[in-house]
Short mmCIF file of C-alpha atoms in Angstrom, two decimals:
data_model
loop_
_atom_site.label_atom_id
_atom_site.label_comp_id
_atom_site.label_asym_id
_atom_site.label_seq_id
_atom_site.Cartn_x
_atom_site.Cartn_y
_atom_site.Cartn_z
CA MET A 20 150.82 33.28 119.58
CA LYS A 21 148.69 34.94 122.35
CA SER A 22 146.48 32.64 124.50
CA ALA A 23 142.62 32.95 124.56
CA TYR A 24 142.73 34.85 127.85
CA GLN A 25 145.42 37.17 126.74
CA VAL A 26 143.20 38.18 123.84
CA LEU A 27 140.01 38.47 125.83
CA ASN A 28 141.66 40.58 128.59
CA ASN A 29 143.32 42.91 126.25
CA PRO A 30 140.90 45.87 125.51
CA PHE A 31 142.89 46.83 122.32
CA LEU A 32 142.43 43.19 120.95
CA ASN A 33 139.15 42.06 122.32
CA LYS A 34 136.26 41.86 120.10
CA GLY A 35 133.66 39.94 122.37
CA THR A 36 130.95 38.29 120.38
CA ALA A 37 132.37 39.77 117.29
CA PHE A 38 135.31 37.32 116.94
CA THR A 39 134.79 35.20 113.79
CA LYS A 40 134.48 31.55 113.85
CA GLU A 41 137.98 31.33 112.37
CA GLU A 42 139.43 33.77 114.95
CA ARG A 43 137.70 31.75 117.80
CA LYS A 44 139.31 28.51 116.51
CA ARG A 45 142.96 30.33 115.96
CA PHE A 46 143.08 31.77 119.52
CA GLY A 47 141.28 28.96 121.42
CA LEU A 48 138.21 30.91 121.99
CA THR A 49 135.69 28.38 120.84
CA GLY A 50 133.15 27.85 123.67
CA LEU A 51 134.58 30.63 125.82
CA ILE A 52 132.06 33.15 124.50
CA PRO A 53 128.55 32.75 123.32
CA PRO A 54 128.25 31.09 119.70
CA LYS A 55 126.50 33.90 118.06
CA VAL A 56 128.66 35.96 115.92
CA GLN A 57 127.64 39.79 116.16
CA THR A 58 128.49 42.68 114.12
CA ILE A 59 129.77 45.75 115.90
CA GLU A 60 126.52 47.48 114.91
CA GLU A 61 124.56 44.76 116.90
CA GLN A 62 126.81 44.99 119.81
CA ALA A 63 126.40 48.86 119.99
CA ASN A 64 122.74 48.66 119.86
CA GLN A 65 122.61 46.16 122.60
CA VAL A 66 125.24 48.32 124.80
CA TYR A 67 123.18 51.51 124.11
CA ASP A 68 120.07 49.94 125.40
CA GLN A 69 121.71 48.94 128.50
CA TYR A 70 123.11 52.29 128.89
CA SER A 71 119.84 54.01 128.52
CA SER A 72 118.43 52.10 131.32
CA LYS A 73 120.64 53.62 133.91
CA SER A 74 119.00 56.20 136.04
CA SER A 75 121.88 58.59 136.81
CA ASP A 76 124.73 60.32 134.79
CA LEU A 77 127.16 58.60 137.21
CA GLU A 78 125.68 55.20 136.69
CA LYS A 79 125.81 55.83 133.02
CA ARG A 80 129.52 56.86 132.98
CA LEU A 81 130.44 53.87 135.21
CA PHE A 82 128.69 51.37 132.75
CA LEU A 83 130.47 52.96 129.75
CA MET A 84 133.82 52.45 131.52
CA GLU A 85 133.10 48.84 131.84
CA ILE A 86 132.90 48.58 127.97
CA PHE A 87 136.13 50.89 127.86
CA ASN A 88 137.96 48.51 130.01
CA THR A 89 137.05 45.44 128.04
CA ASN A 90 136.60 46.49 124.43
CA ARG A 91 138.01 49.90 123.18
CA THR A 92 136.98 49.58 119.55
CA LEU A 93 133.36 48.92 120.72
CA PHE A 94 133.45 51.91 123.22
CA TYR A 95 134.78 54.34 120.55
CA TYR A 96 132.13 53.15 117.83
CA LEU A 97 129.42 53.70 120.38
CA PHE A 98 130.99 57.15 121.52
CA SER A 99 131.26 58.24 117.66
CA GLN A 100 127.43 57.34 117.44
CA HIS A 101 126.21 59.37 120.37
CA MET A 102 129.08 62.08 120.51
CA VAL A 103 126.69 64.77 121.95
CA GLU A 104 125.12 62.63 124.58
CA PHE A 105 128.20 61.01 125.84
CA MET A 106 130.58 63.99 125.98
CA PRO A 107 129.04 65.18 129.17
CA ILE A 108 128.96 61.81 130.64
CA VAL A 109 132.39 60.45 129.55
CA TYR A 110 133.94 63.79 130.45
CA ASP A 111 132.93 67.12 132.06
CA PRO A 112 130.73 67.52 134.31
CA THR A 113 130.20 63.79 135.22
CA ILE A 114 133.81 62.97 135.53
CA ALA A 115 133.97 65.27 138.65
CA ASP A 116 131.93 62.80 140.54
CA THR A 117 134.18 59.92 139.59
CA ILE A 118 137.22 61.84 140.46
CA GLU A 119 135.93 62.73 144.02
CA ASN A 120 134.98 59.01 144.50
CA TYR A 121 137.87 57.30 142.49
CA SER A 122 139.24 55.40 145.20
CA GLU A 123 135.94 54.06 146.59
CA LEU A 124 134.75 53.00 142.92
CA PHE A 125 138.09 51.56 141.84
CA ILE A 126 137.77 48.40 139.84
CA GLN A 127 140.43 48.66 137.09
CA PRO A 128 143.29 50.90 136.30
CA GLN A 129 142.37 51.42 132.67
CA ASN A 130 145.99 51.28 131.36
CA ALA A 131 146.93 54.27 133.46
CA ILE A 132 150.52 54.82 134.82
CA TYR A 133 150.90 55.82 138.69
CA LEU A 134 154.37 57.40 139.25
CA SER A 135 155.15 58.02 142.81
CA ILE A 136 157.54 60.80 143.90
CA ASP A 137 158.56 58.27 146.82
CA GLU A 138 159.91 55.73 144.40
CA PRO A 139 161.49 57.86 141.40
CA GLU A 140 163.74 54.99 140.81
CA LEU A 141 160.82 52.91 139.37
CA MET A 142 159.77 55.44 136.83
CA GLU A 143 161.42 53.91 133.70
CA GLU A 144 160.28 50.49 134.66
CA THR A 145 156.82 51.68 135.26
CA LEU A 146 156.41 53.37 131.95
CA LYS A 147 157.98 50.45 129.99
CA ASN A 148 155.55 48.07 131.85
CA GLY A 149 152.57 50.40 130.89
CA ALA A 150 153.68 50.69 127.21
CA ASP A 151 153.91 47.02 126.93
CA GLY A 152 155.61 47.29 123.61
CA ARG A 153 152.96 49.99 122.41
CA ASP A 154 154.22 53.00 120.32
CA ILE A 155 153.22 55.69 122.58
CA GLN A 156 152.74 59.15 120.83
CA LEU A 157 150.39 60.90 123.27
CA ILE A 158 150.77 61.13 127.09
CA VAL A 159 148.26 63.14 129.23
CA VAL A 160 149.74 63.71 132.49
CA THR A 161 148.48 65.55 135.61
CA ASP A 162 149.60 66.01 139.20
CA ALA A 163 145.80 66.64 139.95
CA GLU A 164 146.36 69.69 142.03
CA GLY A 165 144.03 71.88 140.07
CA ILE A 166 141.20 69.43 138.77
CA LEU A 167 138.42 71.19 136.80
CA GLY A 168 136.95 73.63 139.47
CA ILE A 169 137.27 71.24 142.24
CA GLY A 170 140.85 71.56 143.24
CA ASP A 171 143.34 68.95 144.65
CA TRP A 172 142.30 65.40 144.42
CA GLY A 173 145.66 63.52 144.45
CA VAL A 174 145.78 60.15 142.62
CA ASN A 175 142.28 60.25 142.23
CA GLY A 176 142.90 62.82 139.39
CA VAL A 177 144.22 60.22 137.17
CA ASP A 178 140.73 59.88 135.75
CA ILE A 179 141.17 63.28 134.15
CA SER A 180 143.88 61.86 132.21
CA VAL A 181 141.87 58.98 131.17
CA GLY A 182 139.00 60.99 130.10
CA LYS A 183 141.02 63.72 128.20
CA LEU A 184 142.52 60.77 126.01
CA MET A 185 139.03 59.41 125.34
CA VAL A 186 138.19 62.73 123.68
CA TYR A 187 141.41 62.75 121.64
CA THR A 188 140.27 59.51 120.21
CA ALA A 189 136.66 60.18 119.65
CA ALA A 190 137.06 63.67 118.18
CA ALA A 191 140.20 63.37 116.38
CA GLY A 192 140.79 59.69 115.63
CA ILE A 193 144.14 59.45 117.74
CA ASP A 194 144.78 55.63 117.91
CA PRO A 195 143.85 54.50 121.49
CA SER A 196 146.74 52.00 121.53
CA THR A 197 149.42 54.85 121.08
CA VAL A 198 148.18 56.81 124.29
CA MET A 199 149.11 56.65 127.81
CA PRO A 200 147.29 58.50 130.85
CA VAL A 201 149.65 59.23 133.69
CA VAL A 202 149.27 60.69 137.10
CA LEU A 203 152.32 62.06 138.96
CA ASP A 204 151.62 61.26 142.62
CA VAL A 205 153.33 63.94 144.69
CA GLY A 206 150.87 63.66 147.66
CA THR A 207 147.74 65.85 148.35
CA ASN A 208 146.85 68.62 150.52
CA ARG A 209 143.04 67.44 150.73
CA GLU A 210 142.72 66.39 154.42
CA GLU A 211 139.64 64.13 153.57
CA LEU A 212 141.88 62.08 151.34
CA LEU A 213 144.74 61.81 153.84
CA LYS A 214 142.24 60.38 156.32
CA ASP A 215 140.24 58.11 153.99
CA PRO A 216 141.19 54.52 154.67
CA LEU A 217 140.19 53.73 150.98
CA TYR A 218 142.27 56.48 149.46
CA LEU A 219 144.80 55.09 147.10
CA GLY A 220 147.60 57.56 146.87
CA ASN A 221 150.45 58.59 148.60
CA ARG A 222 149.41 59.63 152.37
CA HIS A 223 151.44 62.94 152.85
CA GLU A 224 151.06 66.59 151.88
CA ARG A 225 152.14 67.61 148.32
CA ILE A 226 155.86 67.94 147.63
CA ARG A 227 156.90 71.30 146.76
CA GLY A 228 160.28 72.98 145.48
CA ASP A 229 163.30 71.42 144.19
CA LYS A 230 162.19 67.65 144.66
CA TYR A 231 159.14 68.27 142.78
CA TYR A 232 160.71 69.79 139.87
CA GLU A 233 163.36 67.20 139.79
CA PHE A 234 160.66 64.64 139.65
CA VAL A 235 158.92 66.45 136.83
CA ASP A 236 162.26 66.65 134.87
CA GLN A 237 162.99 63.04 135.49
CA PHE A 238 159.65 62.35 133.93
CA VAL A 239 160.12 64.45 131.03
CA LYS A 240 163.56 63.18 130.11
CA THR A 241 162.55 59.40 130.76
CA THR A 242 159.33 59.73 128.36
CA GLU A 243 161.40 61.48 125.89
CA LYS A 244 163.96 58.64 125.82
CA LEU A 245 161.32 55.91 125.70
CA PHE A 246 158.81 57.50 123.23
CA PRO A 247 160.71 59.57 120.72
CA LYS A 248 157.46 60.67 118.75
CA LEU A 249 155.78 61.93 121.94
CA TYR A 250 153.39 64.73 122.21
CA LEU A 251 153.16 65.54 125.92
CA HIS A 252 149.92 67.22 127.36
CA TRP A 253 149.92 68.69 130.92
CA GLU A 254 146.59 68.86 132.58
CA ASP A 255 145.24 70.35 135.74
CA PHE A 256 148.40 71.25 137.29
CA GLY A 257 148.10 73.98 140.24
CA ARG A 258 148.97 77.62 139.52
CA LEU A 259 152.11 77.50 141.40
CA ASN A 260 153.65 75.15 138.83
CA ALA A 261 151.71 74.85 135.48
CA ALA A 262 153.30 77.76 133.76
CA ASN A 263 156.59 77.11 135.14
CA ILE A 264 156.58 73.61 133.77
CA LEU A 265 155.19 74.82 130.40
CA ASN A 266 157.65 77.45 130.03
CA LYS A 267 160.63 75.34 130.76
CA TYR A 268 159.83 72.66 128.19
CA LYS A 269 157.77 74.37 125.47
CA GLU A 270 160.62 75.49 123.23
CA ASN A 271 162.46 72.15 123.34
CA ILE A 272 159.94 69.45 123.11
CA THR A 273 156.48 69.06 121.50
CA THR A 274 154.32 69.92 124.63
CA PHE A 275 150.96 71.56 125.51
CA ASN A 276 149.20 72.60 128.59
CA ASP A 277 145.38 72.48 128.15
CA ASP A 278 144.52 74.73 131.07
CA ILE A 279 146.89 77.62 129.90
CA GLN A 280 146.90 77.09 126.17
CA GLY A 281 143.68 75.08 125.34
CA THR A 282 141.51 77.43 127.37
CA GLY A 283 143.03 80.36 125.93
CA ILE A 284 142.54 79.19 122.32
CA VAL A 285 138.90 78.27 122.66
CA THR A 286 138.09 81.33 124.39
CA LEU A 287 139.93 83.47 121.82
CA ALA A 288 137.78 81.39 119.17
CA GLY A 289 134.64 82.35 120.91
CA ILE A 290 135.45 86.03 121.02
CA LEU A 291 136.46 86.00 117.32
CA GLY A 292 133.28 84.19 116.55
CA ALA A 293 131.21 86.84 118.67
CA LEU A 294 133.02 89.67 116.88
CA ASN A 295 132.01 88.26 113.64
CA ILE A 296 128.57 88.43 114.65
CA SER A 297 128.65 91.96 116.11
CA GLY A 298 130.90 93.14 113.42
CA GLU A 299 133.56 94.80 115.91
CA LYS A 300 137.30 94.62 116.09
CA ILE A 301 139.14 92.95 118.86
CA THR A 302 141.43 95.86 119.34
CA ASP A 303 138.51 97.94 120.40
CA GLN A 304 137.44 95.49 123.36
CA VAL A 305 137.72 96.20 127.00
CA TYR A 306 138.43 92.63 128.62
CA LEU A 307 137.71 91.93 132.13
CA SER A 308 138.70 88.41 133.64
CA PHE A 309 137.09 87.49 136.71
CA GLY A 310 139.62 84.76 138.09
CA ALA A 311 143.25 85.24 137.49
CA GLY A 312 144.50 81.72 138.00
CA THR A 313 145.97 79.47 135.57
CA ALA A 314 143.11 79.58 133.20
CA GLY A 315 142.38 83.09 133.60
CA ALA A 316 145.94 84.26 132.89
CA GLY A 317 146.34 81.77 130.05
CA ILE A 318 143.35 83.14 128.46
CA ILE A 319 144.62 86.84 128.62
CA SER A 320 147.98 85.75 127.50
CA ARG A 321 146.35 84.41 124.33
CA ILE A 322 144.05 87.28 123.50
CA TYR A 323 146.97 89.58 124.23
CA GLU A 324 149.01 87.84 121.60
CA GLU A 325 146.23 88.21 119.12
CA MET A 326 146.05 92.04 119.71
CA LEU A 327 149.85 92.13 119.01
CA GLN A 328 149.16 90.24 115.88
CA GLN A 329 146.44 92.82 115.02
CA GLY A 330 149.09 95.66 115.10
CA LEU A 331 148.88 97.00 118.54
CA SER A 332 152.29 97.62 120.54
CA GLU A 333 152.70 95.72 123.74
CA ASP A 334 151.90 98.64 125.92
CA GLU A 335 148.72 99.47 123.89
CA ALA A 336 147.64 95.91 124.07
CA ARG A 337 148.05 95.63 127.71
CA LYS A 338 145.67 98.53 128.46
CA HIS A 339 142.83 96.50 127.17
CA PHE A 340 142.97 94.00 130.05
CA TYR A 341 141.69 94.03 133.77
CA LEU A 342 142.23 91.06 136.11
CA VAL A 343 139.84 90.80 139.08
CA ASP A 344 140.57 87.94 141.65
CA LYS A 345 139.62 87.30 145.24
CA GLN A 346 141.30 90.58 146.26
CA GLY A 347 139.55 92.64 143.79
CA LEU A 348 141.20 94.34 140.74
CA LEU A 349 144.88 93.42 140.63
CA PHE A 350 147.26 96.12 141.10
CA ASP A 351 151.09 96.15 140.29
CA ASP A 352 151.86 96.98 144.12
CA MET A 353 150.40 93.78 145.35
CA ASP A 354 152.91 91.31 146.84
CA ASP A 355 151.13 87.95 146.11
CA LEU A 356 151.04 88.23 142.11
CA THR A 357 152.06 85.37 140.09
CA PRO A 358 154.51 86.10 137.06
CA GLU A 359 151.61 85.48 134.53
CA GLN A 360 149.56 88.04 136.32
CA LYS A 361 152.09 90.75 136.61
CA PRO A 362 152.05 92.02 132.99
CA PHE A 363 148.27 92.71 133.23
CA THR A 364 148.03 94.59 136.56
CA ARG A 365 147.06 98.22 136.63
CA LYS A 366 148.51 101.07 138.46
CA ARG A 367 146.32 102.63 141.34
CA SER A 368 147.06 106.13 140.03
CA GLU A 369 144.80 105.22 137.09
CA PHE A 370 141.76 105.41 139.30
CA LYS A 371 140.49 108.07 141.71
CA ASN A 372 138.74 105.13 143.64
CA ALA A 373 141.45 102.62 143.48
CA ASN A 374 140.94 101.36 147.05
CA GLN A 375 137.20 100.75 146.42
CA LEU A 376 137.81 98.46 143.55
CA THR A 377 137.52 95.15 145.58
CA THR A 378 134.50 93.65 144.04
CA LEU A 379 133.54 92.58 140.52
CA LYS A 380 130.62 95.02 140.70
CA ALA A 381 132.76 97.98 141.44
CA VAL A 382 135.15 97.03 138.74
CA VAL A 383 132.37 96.66 136.17
CA GLN A 384 131.05 99.94 137.08
CA GLU A 385 134.34 101.66 136.78
CA ILE A 386 135.73 100.35 133.49
CA HIS A 387 132.62 99.37 131.45
CA PRO A 388 134.05 96.00 129.95
CA THR A 389 132.90 94.82 126.78
CA ILE A 390 134.08 91.30 127.49
CA LEU A 391 133.57 89.39 130.57
CA VAL A 392 135.15 86.01 131.06
CA GLY A 393 134.75 83.93 134.38
CA THR A 394 137.06 81.39 135.57
CA SER A 395 136.44 81.99 139.23
CA THR A 396 134.73 78.81 140.19
CA MET A 397 132.20 81.17 142.14
CA ALA A 398 128.72 80.21 141.43
CA GLY A 399 126.40 82.96 140.42
CA ALA A 400 129.03 85.64 140.50
CA PHE A 401 127.70 87.34 137.42
CA THR A 402 124.65 88.62 139.22
CA GLU A 403 121.78 90.46 137.37
CA ASP A 404 122.77 93.97 138.45
CA ILE A 405 126.38 93.39 137.37
CA VAL A 406 125.30 92.00 133.89
CA LYS A 407 122.89 94.83 133.45
CA GLU A 408 125.31 97.38 134.37
CA MET A 409 127.83 95.95 131.71
CA ALA A 410 125.00 95.79 129.01
CA ALA A 411 124.14 99.56 129.68
CA HIS A 412 127.52 100.61 128.09
CA THR A 413 128.04 98.08 125.31
CA GLU A 414 125.74 97.27 122.41
CA ARG A 415 126.66 93.49 122.17
CA PRO A 416 128.33 92.48 125.55
CA ILE A 417 130.36 89.21 125.22
CA ILE A 418 129.88 87.20 128.37
CA PHE A 419 131.58 83.91 128.97
CA PRO A 420 130.88 82.15 132.35
CA LEU A 421 133.54 79.43 131.80
CA SER A 422 133.79 77.73 135.43
CA ASN A 423 132.74 74.27 135.56
CA PRO A 424 131.21 71.64 136.80
CA THR A 425 127.62 73.22 136.66
CA LYS A 426 127.56 73.98 140.32
CA LEU A 427 130.48 76.55 139.94
CA ALA A 428 129.28 78.40 136.76
CA GLU A 429 129.09 82.16 137.29
CA ALA A 430 125.75 82.49 135.49
CA THR A 431 123.48 80.61 133.27
CA ALA A 432 122.89 81.27 129.67
CA GLN A 433 119.16 81.62 130.26
CA ASP A 434 119.84 84.53 132.65
CA LEU A 435 122.50 86.36 130.63
CA ILE A 436 120.20 86.35 127.44
CA THR A 437 117.17 87.54 129.70
CA TRP A 438 119.03 90.22 131.57
CA THR A 439 120.60 91.89 128.32
CA ASP A 440 117.28 91.66 126.43
CA GLY A 441 118.86 89.20 123.97
CA LYS A 442 121.97 91.34 123.26
CA ALA A 443 124.61 89.31 125.00
CA LEU A 444 127.01 87.09 123.07
CA VAL A 445 127.31 84.06 125.34
CA ALA A 446 129.55 80.92 125.68
CA THR A 447 129.41 78.65 128.67
CA GLY A 448 131.93 76.20 130.21
CA ILE A 449 129.33 73.53 130.41
CA PRO A 450 126.76 72.25 127.92
CA ALA A 451 123.74 74.75 127.69
CA ALA A 452 120.39 74.09 126.08
CA PRO A 453 119.33 76.73 123.48
CA VAL A 454 117.60 79.82 124.96
CA GLU A 455 114.08 80.77 123.79
CA TYR A 456 113.58 84.41 124.16
CA LYS A 457 111.15 86.80 122.39
CA GLY A 458 110.74 84.52 119.43
CA VAL A 459 114.50 83.99 118.94
CA THR A 460 116.27 80.70 119.52
CA TYR A 461 119.75 81.63 120.90
CA GLU A 462 122.19 78.76 120.51
CA ILE A 463 124.80 78.60 123.21
CA GLY A 464 128.31 77.67 122.17
CA GLN A 465 130.07 75.63 124.74
CA ALA A 466 133.79 76.97 125.17
CA ASN A 467 134.87 73.37 125.63
CA ASN A 468 138.49 72.75 125.19
CA ALA A 469 137.48 69.55 123.30
CA LEU A 470 136.80 71.86 120.30
CA VAL A 471 140.51 72.35 120.14
CA TYR A 472 142.87 70.16 121.77
CA PRO A 473 142.02 66.88 119.84
CA GLY A 474 142.65 68.51 116.54
CA LEU A 475 145.50 70.49 117.81
CA GLY A 476 147.24 67.17 118.78
CA LEU A 477 146.20 65.34 115.63
CA GLY A 478 147.63 68.23 113.42
CA THR A 479 150.88 68.48 115.53
CA ILE A 480 151.40 64.52 115.52
CA ALA A 481 150.64 64.23 111.93
CA SER A 482 153.07 67.01 111.01
CA THR A 483 155.65 65.69 113.17
CA ALA A 484 156.23 69.15 114.47
CA LYS A 485 159.20 69.56 116.70
CA VAL A 486 157.36 72.08 118.99
CA LEU A 487 153.89 73.50 119.22
CA ASN A 488 154.42 77.24 118.92
CA ASP A 489 152.19 80.37 119.31
CA THR A 490 151.86 80.60 115.39
CA MET A 491 150.34 77.05 115.21
CA ILE A 492 147.96 77.90 118.40
CA SER A 493 146.91 81.33 116.72
CA GLU A 494 145.96 79.29 113.47
CA ALA A 495 144.01 76.91 115.58
CA ALA A 496 141.80 79.75 117.15
CA HIS A 497 141.16 81.45 113.86
CA SER A 498 140.15 78.03 112.32
CA LEU A 499 137.50 77.64 114.91
CA GLY A 500 136.47 81.34 115.18
CA GLY A 501 135.64 81.69 111.47
CA ILE A 502 133.01 78.90 111.71
CA VAL A 503 130.08 80.99 112.70
CA ASP A 504 126.79 81.73 110.83
CA THR A 505 126.46 85.43 111.30
CA SER A 506 123.38 85.49 109.14
CA LYS A 507 121.15 83.82 111.62
CA ASP A 508 119.54 85.42 114.87
CA GLY A 509 120.74 83.83 117.95
CA ALA A 510 123.64 82.14 116.25
CA ALA A 511 126.21 80.53 118.57
CA VAL A 512 129.70 82.01 118.97
CA LEU A 513 131.37 78.52 118.64
CA PRO A 514 130.69 75.37 116.64
CA PRO A 515 128.52 72.80 118.26
CA VAL A 516 129.88 69.79 119.93
CA SER A 517 127.73 67.74 117.50
CA LYS A 518 130.20 68.35 114.73
CA LEU A 519 133.26 67.89 116.94
CA THR A 520 135.06 65.46 114.46
CA GLU A 521 134.73 67.67 111.63
CA PHE A 522 136.06 70.74 113.36
CA SER A 523 138.74 68.67 115.01
CA GLU A 524 140.04 68.09 111.29
CA THR A 525 139.75 71.96 110.56
CA VAL A 526 141.98 72.57 113.55
CA ALA A 527 144.41 69.74 112.65
CA VAL A 528 144.78 71.00 109.03
CA ALA A 529 145.43 74.69 110.20
CA VAL A 530 147.76 73.49 112.91
CA GLY A 531 149.70 71.09 110.50
CA GLU A 532 149.89 73.50 107.65
CA SER A 533 151.38 76.13 109.99
CA ALA A 534 154.09 73.80 111.24
CA VAL A 535 154.90 72.74 107.68
CA ASN A 536 154.87 76.48 106.54
CA GLN A 537 157.38 77.30 109.27
CA GLY A 538 159.65 74.31 108.42
CA ILE A 539 159.53 72.87 112.01
CA THR A 540 158.79 69.42 111.16
CA LYS A 541 160.96 66.36 111.83
CA GLU A 542 159.99 64.81 108.54
CA SER A 543 159.31 66.29 105.23
CA ILE A 544 155.44 66.66 104.75
CA SER A 545 154.06 67.55 101.23
CA ASP A 546 150.36 66.98 101.96
CA ILE A 547 149.18 67.77 105.43
CA LYS A 548 145.72 66.51 104.62
CA ALA A 549 147.11 63.13 103.63
CA ALA A 550 149.29 63.01 106.61
CA ILE A 551 146.35 63.51 108.99
CA GLU A 552 144.31 60.69 107.27
CA LYS A 553 147.18 58.34 107.26
CA ILE A 554 147.33 58.32 111.05
CA LYS A 555 143.76 58.69 111.88
CA TRP A 556 142.29 55.61 113.64
CA GLN A 557 138.70 54.26 113.03
CA PRO A 558 136.69 52.30 115.57
CA LYS A 559 136.46 49.16 113.22
CA TYR A 560 137.35 45.72 113.98
CA GLN A 561 140.54 44.55 112.27
CA SER A 562 141.50 40.85 111.63
CA LEU A 563 143.83 39.58 114.34
CA ASN A 564 147.22 38.27 113.59
CA ASN A 565 149.10 35.68 115.66
#
């Protein structure tokens, strides 16, 4: 029998003023909370009024986290009622502020797990303590080297794991008692954190090399041992490590990297949606990536795979891609290329002016791209002259400035629509208001990974898939890309966040059916929709047992 304070201090059990008279008596809560018994609807209205009184997005997020810390059911009930409003508060872009100030604002660990590379012998004990007997099926883990567009934030980056899991539950109904946010604290190279007396992480530079990979391997083996149903999600690892880790484990365990695979899926879905509007084929496109890090290279890899599925040979498909990074167009003779960049570099002999292709503008003028995707974190990089140059050579330019948060976006949707006289098919990495231009309302799709990864996880978990493979990922992209209203002027290339729960289920069914059809499930699944409904969690108060 749990004590009164064990119940009140457990966010998975606590109901606050919604405890019934019988529950109050059974758990010794009589007199410990106000006497009125409220419904969850009454509680949510009360909380939302308080939330609405906050003057800044940061204050709103901190207030919502207080609810999250004390009563998960109420938090997710409220989230479900205000999905569009809460998404940018609970997650990107506001979460960037709380990450940058995590140590200063720290009050409560929010059931997160902190694993230190300096104490690897404590890993199994720590994970057991964190699970506390719960059936953990989903972990989001980060080492926080590549947080959003703001870089290395050490242990502060644990907030990204917490936030990502919030979206899994709100969008796809993943039971919050079965998830675990984890940070691998391997140090930080951010000098301001190392000098900050309030910083809560390890005070040394990032550990690299064998010791780092041994620590990661220990983490994978330990979690797989403790949690046999685990779906392992990697988040915001640096470009030196992200692909190495994914490639090492993806064929052996059920695992997923959102920056590499998730961003690729949602971008491909947006491109497929744009092509549904323009009536063009993906195999006719010229793709230019501005930013060739983890996200940029991951997106290209996904679109390349799509071109192969559409019948192109490997050599033919590669000819459609150009990568521009800080040094300009990437050529195969450069000595600082990553393994993910190398397959998509160009030969200098292809161009008479190869040595001049050192800027985005020069490359756009040379190759006339039909698709321009930005993952550069260079604010305003898609300038008016670059965009107009692109639009002069293609009828419906597809332009996706995906960098976030807001201050790092390559362009605004308003400018892109205006500069192209309404021709551009636009998706942004941040929420964007509809654009009014010459009597048409242009809905702007957000290339938000939240459109993909919650449903991807739900479908994979429900199907008991042994791995998450490229076929399942392709099905996810097509399930999203097909949801576009091509009959409407100004239609968005991606579905709106307002229907996130519906589209998460669409993705889950597509992914789950793919796993079942491939015969790669641990259990026999005859009806994937029924399997999905069986595990979906609803934010409703349940009667408590002893």
